[in-house]
Amino acid sequence: MMHKYTVLLLLSVLSLMGQAQSLSFQELLNKKKFTEVIALADSLTPADSADYVTMSAIGQAYEGVLEYNEAYRCYQHCLQMDTTNVDALSSVARVAMNLGKASVAQDCFRKVLESDSTDFYANYQLARLYSQIGDYENAVLQFNVLRDQDTTKVNPVIYRNIADCYMKMNAIPAATICYFQAYNVNRENAGLASALVNCLYRMGGPNIQDGLSICDTALFYNPGNHALRRNKAMGFYMNNNMPRLIRYMENCLQKAIPLSLH
């Protein structure tokens, strides 16, 4: 009987030690002290590697210092301990993307979505992954899932991503609509305004004047933005409005603002 209680006591002590170790790692992670976590990992025993929280913390530390191969190894170990754990699946997928393991990342994100089709992170990362590998049609479909989750508001990041995919597909009108949706709720974003203007110029005709109007609005928020100033000069050139183009370029030169149509 005494032997039985001794074993139970030993197991309890080991459990408490493991919890303390995990807590220590988490505290270091919260302080972004990744190298200290990695240094502690060198002294772990085989029993420590059976603790999910500990191995996940080490994986996060390796990921924090961009050592993705080591992080991937840790997260894979966590996933082996719990094959349905959403955090483990997401962690493996995230690092797999950084390592160029597209098929692994896709498989993990799809498993996450099998358990929760509304998971924002998994949907977004899967859409980004499709875009990175050039599968723009599936990327648009995946971004649309996110867009349709809340139709009461426009998320400029989602619409910008959809527009970028349409541009890669050379679907200029569709890209223009999405860029405008994003720009309309984020008019201070110079890069977004420039992308929209470039689309309008590519469609030509009266769209060029619309592009010039957007340039004026965007330059109000970003008066020194070189890309927008080039966009405006290009608009005058495309409209064959040489007097306005010359006056505008002279004004830029007076303000020592470099300007080129190339």
Short mmCIF file of C-alpha atoms in Angstrom, two decimals:
data_model
loop_
_atom_site.label_atom_id
_atom_site.label_comp_id
_atom_site.label_asym_id
_atom_site.label_seq_id
_atom_site.Cartn_x
_atom_site.Cartn_y
_atom_site.Cartn_z
CA MET A 1 0.00 0.00 0.00
CA MET A 2 2.85 2.38 0.90
CA HIS A 3 4.46 1.69 -2.50
CA LYS A 4 1.22 2.66 -4.22
CA TYR A 5 1.06 6.01 -2.42
CA THR A 6 4.73 6.67 -3.18
CA VAL A 7 4.13 6.18 -6.89
CA LEU A 8 1.08 8.46 -6.81
CA LEU A 9 3.06 11.11 -4.93
CA LEU A 10 5.92 10.88 -7.44
CA LEU A 11 3.53 11.25 -10.35
CA SER A 12 1.93 14.29 -8.70
CA VAL A 13 5.34 15.91 -8.16
CA LEU A 14 6.35 15.27 -11.78
CA SER A 15 3.07 16.75 -12.96
CA LEU A 16 3.58 19.87 -10.87
CA MET A 17 7.15 20.19 -12.16
CA GLY A 18 5.88 19.98 -15.73
CA GLN A 19 3.27 22.65 -15.05
CA ALA A 20 5.90 24.90 -13.49
CA GLN A 21 8.19 24.40 -16.49
CA SER A 22 5.37 25.23 -18.89
CA LEU A 23 4.47 28.32 -16.89
CA SER A 24 8.10 29.47 -16.91
CA PHE A 25 8.28 29.07 -20.69
CA GLN A 26 5.02 30.96 -21.17
CA GLU A 27 6.26 33.85 -19.04
CA LEU A 28 9.40 34.11 -21.17
CA LEU A 29 7.32 33.95 -24.36
CA ASN A 30 5.09 36.74 -23.10
CA LYS A 31 8.23 38.85 -22.69
CA LYS A 32 9.45 37.88 -26.19
CA LYS A 33 12.56 36.25 -24.69
CA PHE A 34 12.73 33.58 -27.37
CA THR A 35 16.43 32.79 -27.07
CA GLU A 36 16.04 32.10 -23.34
CA VAL A 37 13.25 29.60 -24.04
CA ILE A 38 15.43 27.87 -26.62
CA ALA A 39 18.33 27.74 -24.15
CA LEU A 40 16.08 26.10 -21.56
CA ALA A 41 14.93 23.59 -24.17
CA ASP A 42 18.44 22.12 -24.30
CA SER A 43 18.05 20.86 -20.72
CA LEU A 44 14.70 19.12 -21.23
CA THR A 45 14.31 15.45 -20.43
CA PRO A 46 12.46 12.93 -22.65
CA ALA A 47 9.52 13.22 -20.25
CA ASP A 48 9.35 16.98 -20.87
CA SER A 49 8.94 16.40 -24.60
CA ALA A 50 5.68 14.59 -23.85
CA ASP A 51 4.16 17.82 -22.54
CA TYR A 52 2.13 19.57 -25.24
CA VAL A 53 2.33 23.05 -23.72
CA THR A 54 6.10 22.86 -23.33
CA MET A 55 6.73 21.72 -26.89
CA SER A 56 4.33 24.32 -28.26
CA ALA A 57 6.16 27.04 -26.32
CA ILE A 58 9.51 25.91 -27.74
CA GLY A 59 8.01 25.91 -31.22
CA GLN A 60 6.79 29.47 -30.70
CA ALA A 61 10.27 30.50 -29.54
CA TYR A 62 11.94 29.01 -32.62
CA GLU A 63 9.32 30.67 -34.80
CA GLY A 64 10.00 33.97 -33.02
CA VAL A 65 13.66 33.88 -34.11
CA LEU A 66 12.71 32.68 -37.63
CA GLU A 67 14.17 29.18 -37.19
CA TYR A 68 11.27 27.62 -39.05
CA ASN A 69 12.71 24.14 -39.47
CA GLU A 70 13.04 23.71 -35.70
CA ALA A 71 9.63 25.29 -35.10
CA TYR A 72 8.11 22.92 -37.64
CA ARG A 73 9.65 19.93 -35.86
CA CYS A 74 8.20 21.05 -32.52
CA TYR A 75 4.73 21.75 -33.91
CA GLN A 76 4.70 18.40 -35.72
CA HIS A 77 5.50 16.75 -32.40
CA CYS A 78 2.56 18.60 -30.81
CA LEU A 79 0.29 17.50 -33.63
CA GLN A 80 1.31 13.88 -33.13
CA MET A 81 0.21 14.18 -29.51
CA ASP A 82 -3.20 15.58 -30.51
CA THR A 83 -4.05 15.17 -34.19
CA THR A 84 -7.28 17.17 -33.94
CA ASN A 85 -5.91 20.14 -32.01
CA VAL A 86 -6.79 23.26 -33.98
CA ASP A 87 -3.89 25.30 -32.56
CA ALA A 88 -1.40 22.58 -33.51
CA LEU A 89 -2.85 22.30 -37.01
CA SER A 90 -2.71 26.07 -37.47
CA SER A 91 0.85 26.25 -36.15
CA VAL A 92 2.08 23.48 -38.46
CA ALA A 93 0.32 25.12 -41.41
CA ARG A 94 1.69 28.58 -40.62
CA VAL A 95 5.30 27.42 -40.44
CA ALA A 96 4.84 25.10 -43.42
CA MET A 97 3.92 28.16 -45.50
CA ASN A 98 7.20 29.81 -44.51
CA LEU A 99 9.08 26.65 -45.48
CA GLY A 100 7.35 26.40 -48.86
CA LYS A 101 5.48 23.23 -47.87
CA ALA A 102 2.27 24.30 -49.60
CA SER A 103 0.58 20.90 -49.64
CA VAL A 104 1.15 20.40 -45.90
CA ALA A 105 -0.22 23.87 -45.12
CA GLN A 106 -3.30 23.31 -47.30
CA ASP A 107 -4.01 19.97 -45.67
CA CYS A 108 -3.78 21.42 -42.16
CA PHE A 109 -5.90 24.48 -42.88
CA ARG A 110 -8.56 22.30 -44.50
CA LYS A 111 -8.67 20.09 -41.41
CA VAL A 112 -9.19 23.19 -39.27
CA LEU A 113 -12.06 24.27 -41.52
CA GLU A 114 -13.60 20.81 -41.33
CA SER A 115 -14.12 21.39 -37.62
CA ASP A 116 -15.08 25.07 -37.99
CA SER A 117 -15.81 26.43 -41.46
CA THR A 118 -15.99 30.00 -40.08
CA ASP A 119 -12.45 30.02 -38.62
CA PHE A 120 -11.20 33.41 -39.82
CA TYR A 121 -7.48 32.69 -39.52
CA ALA A 122 -7.65 29.39 -41.41
CA ASN A 123 -9.81 30.86 -44.18
CA TYR A 124 -7.55 33.89 -44.56
CA GLN A 125 -4.29 31.95 -44.56
CA LEU A 126 -5.66 29.37 -46.99
CA ALA A 127 -6.73 32.18 -49.33
CA ARG A 128 -3.27 33.74 -49.07
CA LEU A 129 -1.70 30.36 -49.76
CA TYR A 130 -3.77 29.90 -52.92
CA SER A 131 -2.65 33.34 -54.05
CA GLN A 132 1.02 32.62 -53.34
CA ILE A 133 1.00 29.47 -55.47
CA GLY A 134 -0.81 31.24 -58.32
CA ASP A 135 -4.20 29.60 -57.85
CA TYR A 136 -6.01 32.94 -58.04
CA GLU A 137 -9.47 31.55 -58.77
CA ASN A 138 -9.52 29.49 -55.58
CA ALA A 139 -7.94 32.41 -53.71
CA VAL A 140 -10.85 34.65 -54.74
CA LEU A 141 -13.36 31.99 -53.67
CA GLN A 142 -11.65 31.66 -50.29
CA PHE A 143 -11.46 35.43 -49.75
CA ASN A 144 -15.15 35.61 -50.67
CA VAL A 145 -15.91 33.26 -47.78
CA LEU A 146 -14.41 35.84 -45.45
CA ARG A 147 -16.13 38.72 -47.23
CA ASP A 148 -19.51 37.04 -46.83
CA GLN A 149 -19.09 36.29 -43.13
CA ASP A 150 -20.14 39.86 -42.30
CA THR A 151 -21.96 41.72 -45.08
CA THR A 152 -22.80 44.66 -42.82
CA LYS A 153 -19.38 46.22 -43.34
CA VAL A 154 -16.56 46.35 -45.89
CA ASN A 155 -13.20 44.97 -44.81
CA PRO A 156 -10.65 46.86 -46.96
CA VAL A 157 -7.96 44.21 -46.47
CA ILE A 158 -10.20 41.44 -47.82
CA TYR A 159 -11.35 43.51 -50.79
CA ARG A 160 -7.76 44.56 -51.52
CA ASN A 161 -6.68 40.93 -51.61
CA ILE A 162 -9.56 39.99 -53.91
CA ALA A 163 -8.68 42.88 -56.20
CA ASP A 164 -5.01 41.84 -56.31
CA CYS A 165 -6.08 38.34 -57.38
CA TYR A 166 -8.32 39.73 -60.12
CA MET A 167 -5.39 41.82 -61.36
CA LYS A 168 -3.27 38.68 -61.63
CA MET A 169 -6.11 37.15 -63.65
CA ASN A 170 -6.22 40.29 -65.84
CA ALA A 171 -9.86 40.81 -64.84
CA ILE A 172 -9.47 44.59 -64.71
CA PRO A 173 -13.15 45.64 -64.29
CA ALA A 174 -13.63 43.20 -61.38
CA ALA A 175 -10.37 44.36 -59.81
CA THR A 176 -11.43 48.00 -60.15
CA ILE A 177 -14.72 47.37 -58.35
CA CYS A 178 -12.95 45.63 -55.45
CA TYR A 179 -10.20 48.26 -55.21
CA PHE A 180 -12.89 50.97 -55.10
CA GLN A 181 -14.78 49.13 -52.33
CA ALA A 182 -11.59 49.00 -50.27
CA TYR A 183 -10.54 52.56 -51.10
CA ASN A 184 -13.97 53.96 -50.27
CA VAL A 185 -13.54 53.00 -46.60
CA ASN A 186 -9.80 53.70 -46.42
CA ARG A 187 -9.08 56.82 -48.43
CA GLU A 188 -5.88 57.60 -46.56
CA ASN A 189 -4.18 54.48 -47.94
CA ALA A 190 -1.90 55.77 -50.72
CA GLY A 191 -1.02 52.32 -52.08
CA LEU A 192 -4.67 51.39 -52.38
CA ALA A 193 -5.51 54.65 -54.13
CA SER A 194 -2.64 54.17 -56.59
CA ALA A 195 -3.76 50.61 -57.39
CA LEU A 196 -7.30 51.84 -58.07
CA VAL A 197 -6.06 54.69 -60.28
CA ASN A 198 -3.90 52.31 -62.32
CA CYS A 199 -6.96 50.11 -62.94
CA LEU A 200 -9.05 53.10 -64.04
CA TYR A 201 -6.30 54.22 -66.42
CA ARG A 202 -6.08 50.74 -67.93
CA MET A 203 -9.81 50.84 -68.71
CA GLY A 204 -9.35 54.25 -70.37
CA GLY A 205 -12.05 56.62 -71.59
CA PRO A 206 -13.91 58.58 -68.89
CA ASN A 207 -12.27 56.40 -66.27
CA ILE A 208 -9.09 58.46 -66.67
CA GLN A 209 -10.82 61.55 -65.32
CA ASP A 210 -12.15 59.48 -62.41
CA GLY A 211 -8.58 58.39 -61.75
CA LEU A 212 -7.42 62.02 -61.66
CA SER A 213 -10.15 62.86 -59.15
CA ILE A 214 -9.02 60.00 -56.92
CA CYS A 215 -5.43 61.24 -57.20
CA ASP A 216 -6.51 64.63 -55.90
CA THR A 217 -8.31 63.08 -52.93
CA ALA A 218 -5.45 60.71 -52.14
CA LEU A 219 -2.87 63.49 -52.42
CA PHE A 220 -4.84 65.51 -49.88
CA TYR A 221 -4.01 62.79 -47.34
CA ASN A 222 -0.57 61.97 -48.80
CA PRO A 223 0.75 65.20 -50.40
CA GLY A 224 4.30 63.94 -50.82
CA ASN A 225 3.55 60.49 -52.25
CA HIS A 226 5.64 60.03 -55.41
CA ALA A 227 3.52 57.22 -56.87
CA LEU A 228 0.35 59.31 -56.64
CA ARG A 229 2.08 62.31 -58.19
CA ARG A 230 3.23 60.15 -61.08
CA ASN A 231 -0.32 58.83 -61.39
CA LYS A 232 -1.65 62.37 -61.65
CA ALA A 233 0.91 63.36 -64.28
CA MET A 234 0.14 60.20 -66.25
CA GLY A 235 -3.57 61.07 -66.15
CA PHE A 236 -2.92 64.46 -67.75
CA TYR A 237 -0.75 62.76 -70.37
CA MET A 238 -3.36 60.09 -71.16
CA ASN A 239 -6.05 62.77 -71.46
CA ASN A 240 -3.75 64.59 -73.88
CA ASN A 241 -3.92 67.62 -71.61
CA MET A 242 -0.40 68.87 -72.22
CA PRO A 243 -0.84 72.37 -70.75
CA ARG A 244 -2.03 70.91 -67.43
CA LEU A 245 0.77 68.32 -67.52
CA ILE A 246 3.44 70.98 -68.11
CA ARG A 247 2.10 73.25 -65.34
CA TYR A 248 1.88 70.32 -62.96
CA MET A 249 5.45 69.17 -63.67
CA GLU A 250 6.74 72.74 -63.31
CA ASN A 251 4.97 72.98 -59.95
CA CYS A 252 6.58 69.74 -58.81
CA LEU A 253 10.00 70.98 -59.92
CA GLN A 254 9.53 74.20 -57.97
CA LYS A 255 8.81 72.14 -54.88
CA ALA A 256 11.84 69.91 -55.62
CA ILE A 257 9.60 66.88 -55.98
CA PRO A 258 11.12 64.25 -58.31
CA LEU A 259 8.63 63.22 -61.00
CA SER A 260 8.82 60.77 -63.85
CA LEU A 261 6.24 59.21 -66.11
CA HIS A 262 8.27 55.99 -66.35
#
